[in-house]
PDB file of C-alpha atoms in Angstrom:
ATOM      1  CA  MET A   1     167.003 120.034 103.597  1.00  0.00           C
ATOM      2  CA  ILE A   2     165.417 123.260 103.589  1.00  0.00           C
ATOM      3  CA  PHE A   3     168.943 124.753 102.341  1.00  0.00           C
ATOM      4  CA  LEU A   4     167.781 122.467  99.183  1.00  0.00           C
ATOM      5  CA  PHE A   5     164.509 124.066  99.075  1.00  0.00           C
ATOM      6  CA  TYR A   6     165.942 127.824  99.192  1.00  0.00           C
ATOM      7  CA  LEU A   7     168.441 126.199  95.947  1.00  0.00           C
ATOM      8  CA  LEU A   8     166.001 125.306  94.077  1.00  0.00           C
ATOM      9  CA  SER A   9     163.957 127.735  94.484  1.00  0.00           C
ATOM     10  CA  ALA A  10     166.614 130.347  93.204  1.00  0.00           C
ATOM     11  CA  ILE A  11     167.119 128.025  90.547  1.00  0.00           C
ATOM     12  CA  MET A  12     163.782 128.848  89.597  1.00  0.00           C
ATOM     13  CA  ILE A  13     163.455 131.820  89.314  1.00  0.00           C
ATOM     14  CA  PHE A  14     166.259 133.260  88.037  1.00  0.00           C
ATOM     15  CA  CYS A  15     165.576 130.552  85.724  1.00  0.00           C
ATOM     16  CA  ALA A  16     162.117 132.310  85.383  1.00  0.00           C
ATOM     17  CA  LEU A  17     162.288 135.740  85.123  1.00  0.00           C
ATOM     18  CA  LEU A  18     165.517 134.808  82.053  1.00  0.00           C
ATOM     19  CA  VAL A  19     162.612 133.115  80.428  1.00  0.00           C
ATOM     20  CA  VAL A  20     160.595 136.526  79.850  1.00  0.00           C
ATOM     21  CA  PHE A  21     163.880 139.225  79.719  1.00  0.00           C
ATOM     22  CA  SER A  22     165.839 137.210  77.942  1.00  0.00           C
ATOM     23  CA  LYS A  23     165.299 137.997  74.726  1.00  0.00           C
ATOM     24  CA  ASN A  24     166.672 135.550  71.832  1.00  0.00           C
ATOM     25  CA  PRO A  25     164.388 132.229  71.970  1.00  0.00           C
ATOM     26  CA  ILE A  26     166.913 129.467  71.660  1.00  0.00           C
ATOM     27  CA  ASN A  27     167.612 131.294  74.885  1.00  0.00           C
ATOM     28  CA  ASN A  28     164.479 130.780  76.427  1.00  0.00           C
ATOM     29  CA  VAL A  29     163.859 127.874  75.475  1.00  0.00           C
ATOM     30  CA  ILE A  30     167.535 126.730  77.423  1.00  0.00           C
ATOM     31  CA  TYR A  31     166.155 128.347  80.389  1.00  0.00           C
ATOM     32  CA  LEU A  32     163.060 127.353  80.474  1.00  0.00           C
ATOM     33  CA  ILE A  33     164.631 123.537  80.915  1.00  0.00           C
ATOM     34  CA  LEU A  34     167.167 124.066  83.585  1.00  0.00           C
ATOM     35  CA  CYS A  35     163.753 125.663  85.522  1.00  0.00           C
ATOM     36  CA  PHE A  36     161.947 122.511  84.860  1.00  0.00           C
ATOM     37  CA  ILE A  37     165.599 120.386  86.155  1.00  0.00           C
ATOM     38  CA  ALA A  38     164.549 122.159  89.124  1.00  0.00           C
ATOM     39  CA  MET A  39     161.042 121.292  89.658  1.00  0.00           C
ATOM     40  CA  ALA A  40     161.576 117.612  88.635  1.00  0.00           C
ATOM     41  CA  GLY A  41     164.479 118.342  92.245  1.00  0.00           C
ATOM     42  CA  HIS A  42     161.404 120.034  93.937  1.00  0.00           C
ATOM     43  CA  TYR A  43     158.978 116.761  92.766  1.00  0.00           C
ATOM     44  CA  ILE A  44     161.978 114.460  93.875  1.00  0.00           C
ATOM     45  CA  LEU A  45     162.054 116.986  96.901  1.00  0.00           C
ATOM     46  CA  LEU A  46     158.371 115.828  98.053  1.00  0.00           C
ATOM     47  CA  ASN A  47     158.369 113.101  97.743  1.00  0.00           C
ATOM     48  CA  ALA A  48     156.981 111.943  94.012  1.00  0.00           C
ATOM     49  CA  GLN A  49     159.308 110.208  92.601  1.00  0.00           C
ATOM     50  CA  PHE A  50     157.307 109.065  89.558  1.00  0.00           C
ATOM     51  CA  LEU A  51     155.885 113.071  89.129  1.00  0.00           C
ATOM     52  CA  ALA A  52     159.599 113.574  89.156  1.00  0.00           C
ATOM     53  CA  VAL A  53     160.248 111.245  86.012  1.00  0.00           C
ATOM     54  CA  VAL A  54     156.891 112.340  84.291  1.00  0.00           C
ATOM     55  CA  HIS A  55     158.679 115.785  84.287  1.00  0.00           C
ATOM     56  CA  ILE A  56     161.619 115.431  82.757  1.00  0.00           C
ATOM     57  CA  ILE A  57     160.066 112.955  80.295  1.00  0.00           C
ATOM     58  CA  VAL A  58     157.312 114.665  79.174  1.00  0.00           C
ATOM     59  CA  TYR A  59     158.302 118.254  79.689  1.00  0.00           C
ATOM     60  CA  THR A  60     161.890 118.330  78.915  1.00  0.00           C
ATOM     61  CA  GLY A  61     161.786 116.044  76.578  1.00  0.00           C
ATOM     62  CA  ALA A  62     159.399 116.343  74.350  1.00  0.00           C
ATOM     63  CA  ILE A  63     157.307 119.264  74.680  1.00  0.00           C
ATOM     64  CA  MET A  64     160.295 121.864  74.872  1.00  0.00           C
ATOM     65  CA  VAL A  65     162.051 119.780  71.950  1.00  0.00           C
ATOM     66  CA  LEU A  66     158.850 120.361  70.119  1.00  0.00           C
ATOM     67  CA  PHE A  67     159.621 124.246  70.457  1.00  0.00           C
ATOM     68  CA  LEU A  68     163.074 123.752  70.029  1.00  0.00           C
ATOM     69  CA  PHE A  69     161.720 121.828  66.367  1.00  0.00           C
ATOM     70  CA  VAL A  70     159.305 124.453  65.901  1.00  0.00           C
ATOM     71  CA  ILE A  71     161.873 128.107  66.905  1.00  0.00           C
ATOM     72  CA  MET A  72     164.343 125.769  63.754  1.00  0.00           C
ATOM     73  CA  LEU A  73     161.718 125.311  61.839  1.00  0.00           C
ATOM     74  CA  LEU A  74     159.862 128.736  61.315  1.00  0.00           C
ATOM     75  CA  ASN A  75     164.447 129.915  61.575  1.00  0.00           C
ATOM     76  CA  LEU A  76     163.710 132.588  65.129  1.00  0.00           C
ATOM     77  CA  ASN A  77     166.750 131.167  66.027  1.00  0.00           C
ATOM     78  CA  LYS A  78     167.814 135.080  65.551  1.00  0.00           C
ATOM     79  CA  ALA A  79     167.181 137.818  68.572  1.00  0.00           C
ATOM     80  CA  ILE A  80     164.380 139.330  66.829  1.00  0.00           C
ATOM     81  CA  ILE A  81     163.827 142.662  67.976  1.00  0.00           C
ATOM     82  CA  ILE A  82     159.940 142.896  68.182  1.00  0.00           C
ATOM     83  CA  ARG A  83     159.396 144.551  71.632  1.00  0.00           C
ATOM     84  CA  LYS A  84     156.127 146.600  72.751  1.00  0.00           C
ATOM     85  CA  SER A  85     156.565 150.177  73.602  1.00  0.00           C
ATOM     86  CA  THR A  86     158.262 151.037  76.774  1.00  0.00           C
ATOM     87  CA  VAL A  87     154.418 152.035  78.780  1.00  0.00           C
ATOM     88  CA  THR A  88     153.362 148.089  77.646  1.00  0.00           C
ATOM     89  CA  ARG A  89     156.036 147.293  79.330  1.00  0.00           C
ATOM     90  CA  ILE A  90     156.677 148.395  82.055  1.00  0.00           C
ATOM     91  CA  SER A  91     152.822 148.040  83.243  1.00  0.00           C
ATOM     92  CA  ALA A  92     153.383 144.579  82.521  1.00  0.00           C
ATOM     93  CA  VAL A  93     156.147 144.333  85.531  1.00  0.00           C
ATOM     94  CA  VAL A  94     153.649 146.458  87.591  1.00  0.00           C
ATOM     95  CA  THR A  95     150.693 144.807  87.042  1.00  0.00           C
ATOM     96  CA  GLY A  96     152.596 141.322  87.386  1.00  0.00           C
ATOM     97  CA  GLY A  97     154.085 142.742  90.629  1.00  0.00           C
ATOM     98  CA  ILE A  98     151.251 143.517  91.696  1.00  0.00           C
ATOM     99  CA  PHE A  99     149.456 140.298  91.099  1.00  0.00           C
ATOM    100  CA  PHE A 100     151.905 138.869  93.390  1.00  0.00           C
ATOM    101  CA  LEU A 101     151.338 140.922  96.867  1.00  0.00           C
ATOM    102  CA  VAL A 102     147.486 140.637  96.020  1.00  0.00           C
ATOM    103  CA  LEU A 103     148.299 136.441  96.305  1.00  0.00           C
ATOM    104  CA  LEU A 104     150.754 137.161  99.680  1.00  0.00           C
ATOM    105  CA  ALA A 105     148.280 139.087 101.825  1.00  0.00           C
ATOM    106  CA  ALA A 106     145.426 136.789 100.489  1.00  0.00           C
ATOM    107  CA  THR A 107     147.714 133.905 101.064  1.00  0.00           C
ATOM    108  CA  ARG A 108     149.524 135.138 104.625  1.00  0.00           C
ATOM    109  CA  GLN A 109     145.832 135.870 105.704  1.00  0.00           C
ATOM    110  CA  THR A 110     145.187 131.684 105.592  1.00  0.00           C
ATOM    111  CA  PHE A 111     143.932 129.242 109.282  1.00  0.00           C
ATOM    112  CA  GLU A 112     146.352 127.062 109.741  1.00  0.00           C
ATOM    113  CA  ILE A 113     146.933 124.103 107.540  1.00  0.00           C
ATOM    114  CA  LYS A 114     146.618 120.829 108.828  1.00  0.00           C
ATOM    115  CA  ALA A 115     146.846 117.583 107.535  1.00  0.00           C
ATOM    116  CA  LYS A 116     144.253 115.017 105.724  1.00  0.00           C
ATOM    117  CA  TYR A 117     145.819 111.312 106.505  1.00  0.00           C
ATOM    118  CA  PRO A 118     148.395 110.264 108.926  1.00  0.00           C
ATOM    119  CA  PHE A 119     151.395 110.754 107.011  1.00  0.00           C
ATOM    120  CA  ASN A 120     152.020 107.932 104.225  1.00  0.00           C
ATOM    121  CA  SER A 121     155.435 107.960 101.894  1.00  0.00           C
ATOM    122  CA  GLU A 122     153.370 105.302  99.683  1.00  0.00           C
ATOM    123  CA  ILE A 123     152.381 107.594  97.574  1.00  0.00           C
ATOM    124  CA  GLY A 124     154.244 109.205  95.077  1.00  0.00           C
ATOM    125  CA  LEU A 125     155.526 106.414  93.990  1.00  0.00           C
ATOM    126  CA  VAL A 126     154.800 104.424  91.197  1.00  0.00           C
ATOM    127  CA  SER A 127     151.856 101.644  92.707  1.00  0.00           C
ATOM    128  CA  GLY A 128     150.358 105.049  95.010  1.00  0.00           C
ATOM    129  CA  ILE A 129     149.395 106.551  92.173  1.00  0.00           C
ATOM    130  CA  GLY A 130     148.737 103.783  89.469  1.00  0.00           C
ATOM    131  CA  LYS A 131     146.252 102.675  92.323  1.00  0.00           C
ATOM    132  CA  THR A 132     144.845 106.359  92.197  1.00  0.00           C
ATOM    133  CA  LEU A 133     144.497 106.821  88.501  1.00  0.00           C
ATOM    134  CA  PHE A 134     143.303 102.980  87.416  1.00  0.00           C
ATOM    135  CA  GLY A 135     140.823 102.418  90.509  1.00  0.00           C
ATOM    136  CA  GLU A 136     138.869 106.343  90.595  1.00  0.00           C
ATOM    137  CA  PHE A 137     140.644 108.223  87.675  1.00  0.00           C
ATOM    138  CA  LEU A 138     139.595 105.601  85.518  1.00  0.00           C
ATOM    139  CA  LEU A 139     137.141 107.193  83.089  1.00  0.00           C
ATOM    140  CA  PRO A 140     139.202 110.042  83.025  1.00  0.00           C
ATOM    141  CA  PHE A 141     142.297 109.024  82.811  1.00  0.00           C
ATOM    142  CA  GLU A 142     140.678 107.286  79.438  1.00  0.00           C
ATOM    143  CA  ILE A 143     138.646 110.456  78.348  1.00  0.00           C
ATOM    144  CA  SER A 144     141.656 111.941  77.959  1.00  0.00           C
ATOM    145  CA  SER A 145     142.961 110.151  74.755  1.00  0.00           C
ATOM    146  CA  ILE A 146     139.563 111.377  73.257  1.00  0.00           C
ATOM    147  CA  LEU A 147     141.619 115.241  73.738  1.00  0.00           C
ATOM    148  CA  PHE A 148     145.331 113.471  72.581  1.00  0.00           C
ATOM    149  CA  ILE A 149     143.001 112.622  69.490  1.00  0.00           C
ATOM    150  CA  SER A 150     140.852 115.543  69.088  1.00  0.00           C
ATOM    151  CA  ALA A 151     144.393 117.731  69.460  1.00  0.00           C
ATOM    152  CA  MET A 152     146.429 115.718  67.076  1.00  0.00           C
ATOM    153  CA  VAL A 153     143.475 116.298  64.564  1.00  0.00           C
ATOM    154  CA  GLY A 154     143.888 119.455  65.529  1.00  0.00           C
ATOM    155  CA  ALA A 155     147.756 119.931  64.660  1.00  0.00           C
ATOM    156  CA  MET A 156     147.553 118.087  61.516  1.00  0.00           C
ATOM    157  CA  MET A 157     144.386 120.591  60.070  1.00  0.00           C
ATOM    158  CA  PHE A 158     146.664 123.916  61.148  1.00  0.00           C
ATOM    159  CA  GLY A 159     149.487 122.619  59.703  1.00  0.00           C
ATOM    160  CA  LYS A 160     147.506 121.416  55.992  1.00  0.00           C
ATOM    161  CA  LYS A 161     148.614 123.827  53.355  1.00  0.00           C
ATOM    162  CA  ASP A 162     145.845 125.146  51.623  1.00  0.00           C
ATOM    163  CA  ALA A 163     143.552 125.439  55.480  1.00  0.00           C
TER     164      ALA A 163
ATOM    165  CA  MET B   1     164.363 106.498 103.638  1.00  0.00           C
ATOM    166  CA  LYS B   2     161.837 106.796 106.393  1.00  0.00           C
ATOM    167  CA  GLU B   3     163.817 109.286 108.161  1.00  0.00           C
ATOM    168  CA  LEU B   4     164.768 111.285 104.644  1.00  0.00           C
ATOM    169  CA  SER B   5     160.749 111.136 103.803  1.00  0.00           C
ATOM    170  CA  SER B   6     159.863 112.383 107.397  1.00  0.00           C
ATOM    171  CA  ALA B   7     162.682 114.984 107.368  1.00  0.00           C
ATOM    172  CA  ILE B   8     161.066 116.546 103.785  1.00  0.00           C
ATOM    173  CA  GLN B   9     157.815 117.516 106.115  1.00  0.00           C
ATOM    174  CA  LEU B  10     160.013 119.865 107.861  1.00  0.00           C
ATOM    175  CA  ILE B  11     160.126 122.206 104.624  1.00  0.00           C
ATOM    176  CA  PRO B  12     156.499 124.386 105.560  1.00  0.00           C
ATOM    177  CA  LEU B  13     153.934 124.145 103.488  1.00  0.00           C
ATOM    178  CA  GLU B  14     153.787 128.156 102.943  1.00  0.00           C
ATOM    179  CA  ASN B  15     157.174 128.083 101.094  1.00  0.00           C
ATOM    180  CA  TYR B  16     155.700 125.773  98.433  1.00  0.00           C
ATOM    181  CA  ILE B  17     153.029 128.814  98.588  1.00  0.00           C
ATOM    182  CA  PHE B  18     155.030 131.376  98.041  1.00  0.00           C
ATOM    183  CA  LEU B  19     156.835 130.241  95.705  1.00  0.00           C
ATOM    184  CA  SER B  20     154.465 129.133  93.082  1.00  0.00           C
ATOM    185  CA  VAL B  21     152.793 132.295  93.866  1.00  0.00           C
ATOM    186  CA  ALA B  22     156.343 133.697  92.513  1.00  0.00           C
ATOM    187  CA  LEU B  23     156.616 131.412  89.545  1.00  0.00           C
ATOM    188  CA  PHE B  24     152.901 132.319  88.304  1.00  0.00           C
ATOM    189  CA  SER B  25     153.099 135.623  88.695  1.00  0.00           C
ATOM    190  CA  ILE B  26     156.777 135.731  86.807  1.00  0.00           C
ATOM    191  CA  GLY B  27     154.086 134.146  84.196  1.00  0.00           C
ATOM    192  CA  MET B  28     151.523 136.085  83.942  1.00  0.00           C
ATOM    193  CA  MET B  29     153.984 138.881  83.697  1.00  0.00           C
ATOM    194  CA  GLY B  30     155.701 137.347  80.580  1.00  0.00           C
ATOM    195  CA  VAL B  31     152.274 137.028  79.091  1.00  0.00           C
ATOM    196  CA  LEU B  32     151.799 140.753  79.498  1.00  0.00           C
ATOM    197  CA  PHE B  33     155.578 141.193  78.491  1.00  0.00           C
ATOM    198  CA  ARG B  34     156.298 139.812  75.432  1.00  0.00           C
ATOM    199  CA  ARG B  35     155.297 140.222  71.452  1.00  0.00           C
ATOM    200  CA  ASN B  36     156.705 136.744  71.001  1.00  0.00           C
ATOM    201  CA  THR B  37     154.343 134.376  69.723  1.00  0.00           C
ATOM    202  CA  ILE B  38     156.445 131.092  71.613  1.00  0.00           C
ATOM    203  CA  ALA B  39     157.512 133.715  74.517  1.00  0.00           C
ATOM    204  CA  ILE B  40     153.708 133.506  75.555  1.00  0.00           C
ATOM    205  CA  LEU B  41     153.397 129.819  75.341  1.00  0.00           C
ATOM    206  CA  MET B  42     156.752 129.704  77.422  1.00  0.00           C
ATOM    207  CA  CYS B  43     155.370 131.741  79.669  1.00  0.00           C
ATOM    208  CA  LEU B  44     152.038 129.628  79.842  1.00  0.00           C
ATOM    209  CA  GLU B  45     153.879 126.684  80.202  1.00  0.00           C
ATOM    210  CA  LEU B  46     155.076 128.407  83.404  1.00  0.00           C
ATOM    211  CA  MET B  47     152.147 129.121  84.658  1.00  0.00           C
ATOM    212  CA  PHE B  48     150.867 125.647  84.394  1.00  0.00           C
ATOM    213  CA  ASN B  49     154.197 124.456  86.276  1.00  0.00           C
ATOM    214  CA  SER B  50     153.413 126.111  88.753  1.00  0.00           C
ATOM    215  CA  VAL B  51     150.127 125.170  89.778  1.00  0.00           C
ATOM    216  CA  ASN B  52     151.049 121.690  89.333  1.00  0.00           C
ATOM    217  CA  LEU B  53     153.602 122.377  91.864  1.00  0.00           C
ATOM    218  CA  LEU B  54     151.363 122.826  94.086  1.00  0.00           C
ATOM    219  CA  LEU B  55     149.460 120.548  94.244  1.00  0.00           C
ATOM    220  CA  THR B  56     151.149 118.763  94.287  1.00  0.00           C
ATOM    221  CA  ALA B  57     153.021 119.942  97.897  1.00  0.00           C
ATOM    222  CA  PHE B  58     149.582 119.626  99.059  1.00  0.00           C
ATOM    223  CA  SER B  59     149.088 116.259  98.038  1.00  0.00           C
ATOM    224  CA  ALA B  60     152.575 115.194  99.405  1.00  0.00           C
ATOM    225  CA  TYR B  61     151.216 117.244 102.419  1.00  0.00           C
ATOM    226  CA  HIS B  62     148.020 115.735 102.951  1.00  0.00           C
ATOM    227  CA  SER B  63     149.858 112.193 101.880  1.00  0.00           C
ATOM    228  CA  ASP B  64     146.477 112.062  99.172  1.00  0.00           C
ATOM    229  CA  PRO B  65     147.676 111.287  95.585  1.00  0.00           C
ATOM    230  CA  SER B  66     144.527 112.503  94.302  1.00  0.00           C
ATOM    231  CA  GLY B  67     146.837 115.866  93.582  1.00  0.00           C
ATOM    232  CA  GLN B  68     149.011 114.334  92.051  1.00  0.00           C
ATOM    233  CA  VAL B  69     146.971 112.433  89.483  1.00  0.00           C
ATOM    234  CA  PHE B  70     144.953 115.586  89.207  1.00  0.00           C
ATOM    235  CA  VAL B  71     148.511 116.599  88.121  1.00  0.00           C
ATOM    236  CA  PHE B  72     149.442 113.905  85.989  1.00  0.00           C
ATOM    237  CA  PHE B  73     145.743 115.425  83.679  1.00  0.00           C
ATOM    238  CA  ILE B  74     147.551 118.486  84.131  1.00  0.00           C
ATOM    239  CA  MET B  75     150.639 117.510  82.470  1.00  0.00           C
ATOM    240  CA  ILE B  76     148.153 115.360  79.503  1.00  0.00           C
ATOM    241  CA  VAL B  77     146.132 118.569  79.160  1.00  0.00           C
ATOM    242  CA  ALA B  78     149.816 120.319  78.583  1.00  0.00           C
ATOM    243  CA  ALA B  79     150.988 118.824  75.556  1.00  0.00           C
ATOM    244  CA  ALA B  80     147.376 119.091  73.790  1.00  0.00           C
ATOM    245  CA  GLU B  81     147.331 122.711  74.534  1.00  0.00           C
ATOM    246  CA  VAL B  82     151.117 123.031  73.245  1.00  0.00           C
ATOM    247  CA  ALA B  83     151.366 120.723  70.028  1.00  0.00           C
ATOM    248  CA  VAL B  84     147.882 122.642  68.797  1.00  0.00           C
ATOM    249  CA  GLY B  85     149.435 126.281  70.334  1.00  0.00           C
ATOM    250  CA  LEU B  86     152.682 125.503  67.463  1.00  0.00           C
ATOM    251  CA  SER B  87     151.050 124.375  64.772  1.00  0.00           C
ATOM    252  CA  ILE B  88     148.601 127.793  65.466  1.00  0.00           C
ATOM    253  CA  VAL B  89     152.515 129.561  65.942  1.00  0.00           C
ATOM    254  CA  VAL B  90     153.701 127.401  62.245  1.00  0.00           C
ATOM    255  CA  MET B  91     150.404 128.570  60.109  1.00  0.00           C
ATOM    256  CA  MET B  92     150.772 131.869  61.854  1.00  0.00           C
ATOM    257  CA  LYS B  93     154.515 132.161  60.381  1.00  0.00           C
ATOM    258  CA  ARG B  94     153.246 130.752  57.182  1.00  0.00           C
ATOM    259  CA  ASN B  95     150.409 132.954  56.743  1.00  0.00           C
ATOM    260  CA  VAL B  96     151.528 136.972  57.760  1.00  0.00           C
ATOM    261  CA  ASP B  97     155.218 136.013  57.914  1.00  0.00           C
ATOM    262  CA  SER B  98     156.045 137.222  61.838  1.00  0.00           C
ATOM    263  CA  ILE B  99     155.470 135.409  64.783  1.00  0.00           C
ATOM    264  CA  ASP B 100     154.448 139.122  66.648  1.00  0.00           C
ATOM    265  CA  ILE B 101     151.300 138.581  69.087  1.00  0.00           C
ATOM    266  CA  ASN B 102     149.840 141.900  67.280  1.00  0.00           C
ATOM    267  CA  LEU B 103     148.861 140.563  64.363  1.00  0.00           C
ATOM    268  CA  LEU B 104     146.659 138.734  64.999  1.00  0.00           C
ATOM    269  CA  ASN B 105     145.141 141.718  66.911  1.00  0.00           C
ATOM    270  CA  ARG B 106     141.303 141.343  64.140  1.00  0.00           C
ATOM    271  CA  LEU B 107     140.653 138.473  66.346  1.00  0.00           C
ATOM    272  CA  LYS B 108     139.420 141.139  69.113  1.00  0.00           C
ATOM    273  CA  TRP B 109     135.761 142.398  67.072  1.00  0.00           C
TER     274      TRP B 109
END
């Protein structure tokens, strides 16, 4: 089990680094899809089957295809060489590394985490998520439809020719 | 199934914290590193997903489904954000014929 964790984590970190450092936008999208598939494996390891399926459908099925459509629509699929100056790039890497070290040091100092409830293998399944979603979180769920409508209207507004 | 599920909790929670901290840092580094607007949006997705993974890990560890419902809401917000962000990219390409983020520096003032 722990071997699977390390394998999936290595795939994720490798693909995430390639997303940042690879130049061709199409390759970026492909590596991000690989990263997301590894993340779905992590969800299955965590016994969250519903989230794994939704993650595959929503992210790799919808969002990344949207990215690919835009890249091909705008004809960006050749490697465009727009890069920042060397100083900015080095400082970006240093900033990311320092941020990682600070967060790591901060989390190492935390107290030991105790499980709140006794272990229950049912919570990641559709019935467990559904009971919580349509019980406790019903109002946010309905309000998110308003968010979607406003996002749709906003995307159409931006997409209009003379806007 | 039961043995499989209880074996899952053998993975220490610290491992998930380290993994998602590393992913978040890589995403932040990418946002600072790239000038391609689409690549910056992709790095934002990476940061979103590291937070999602951590929420799911804590939710599975505490056996509390609220965390996974929260991940669901974050996915909703991410989908809306990507739709609007990509339409902004399309508009930017149409108006200034480039997706270089530095061309948007007039938004600073």
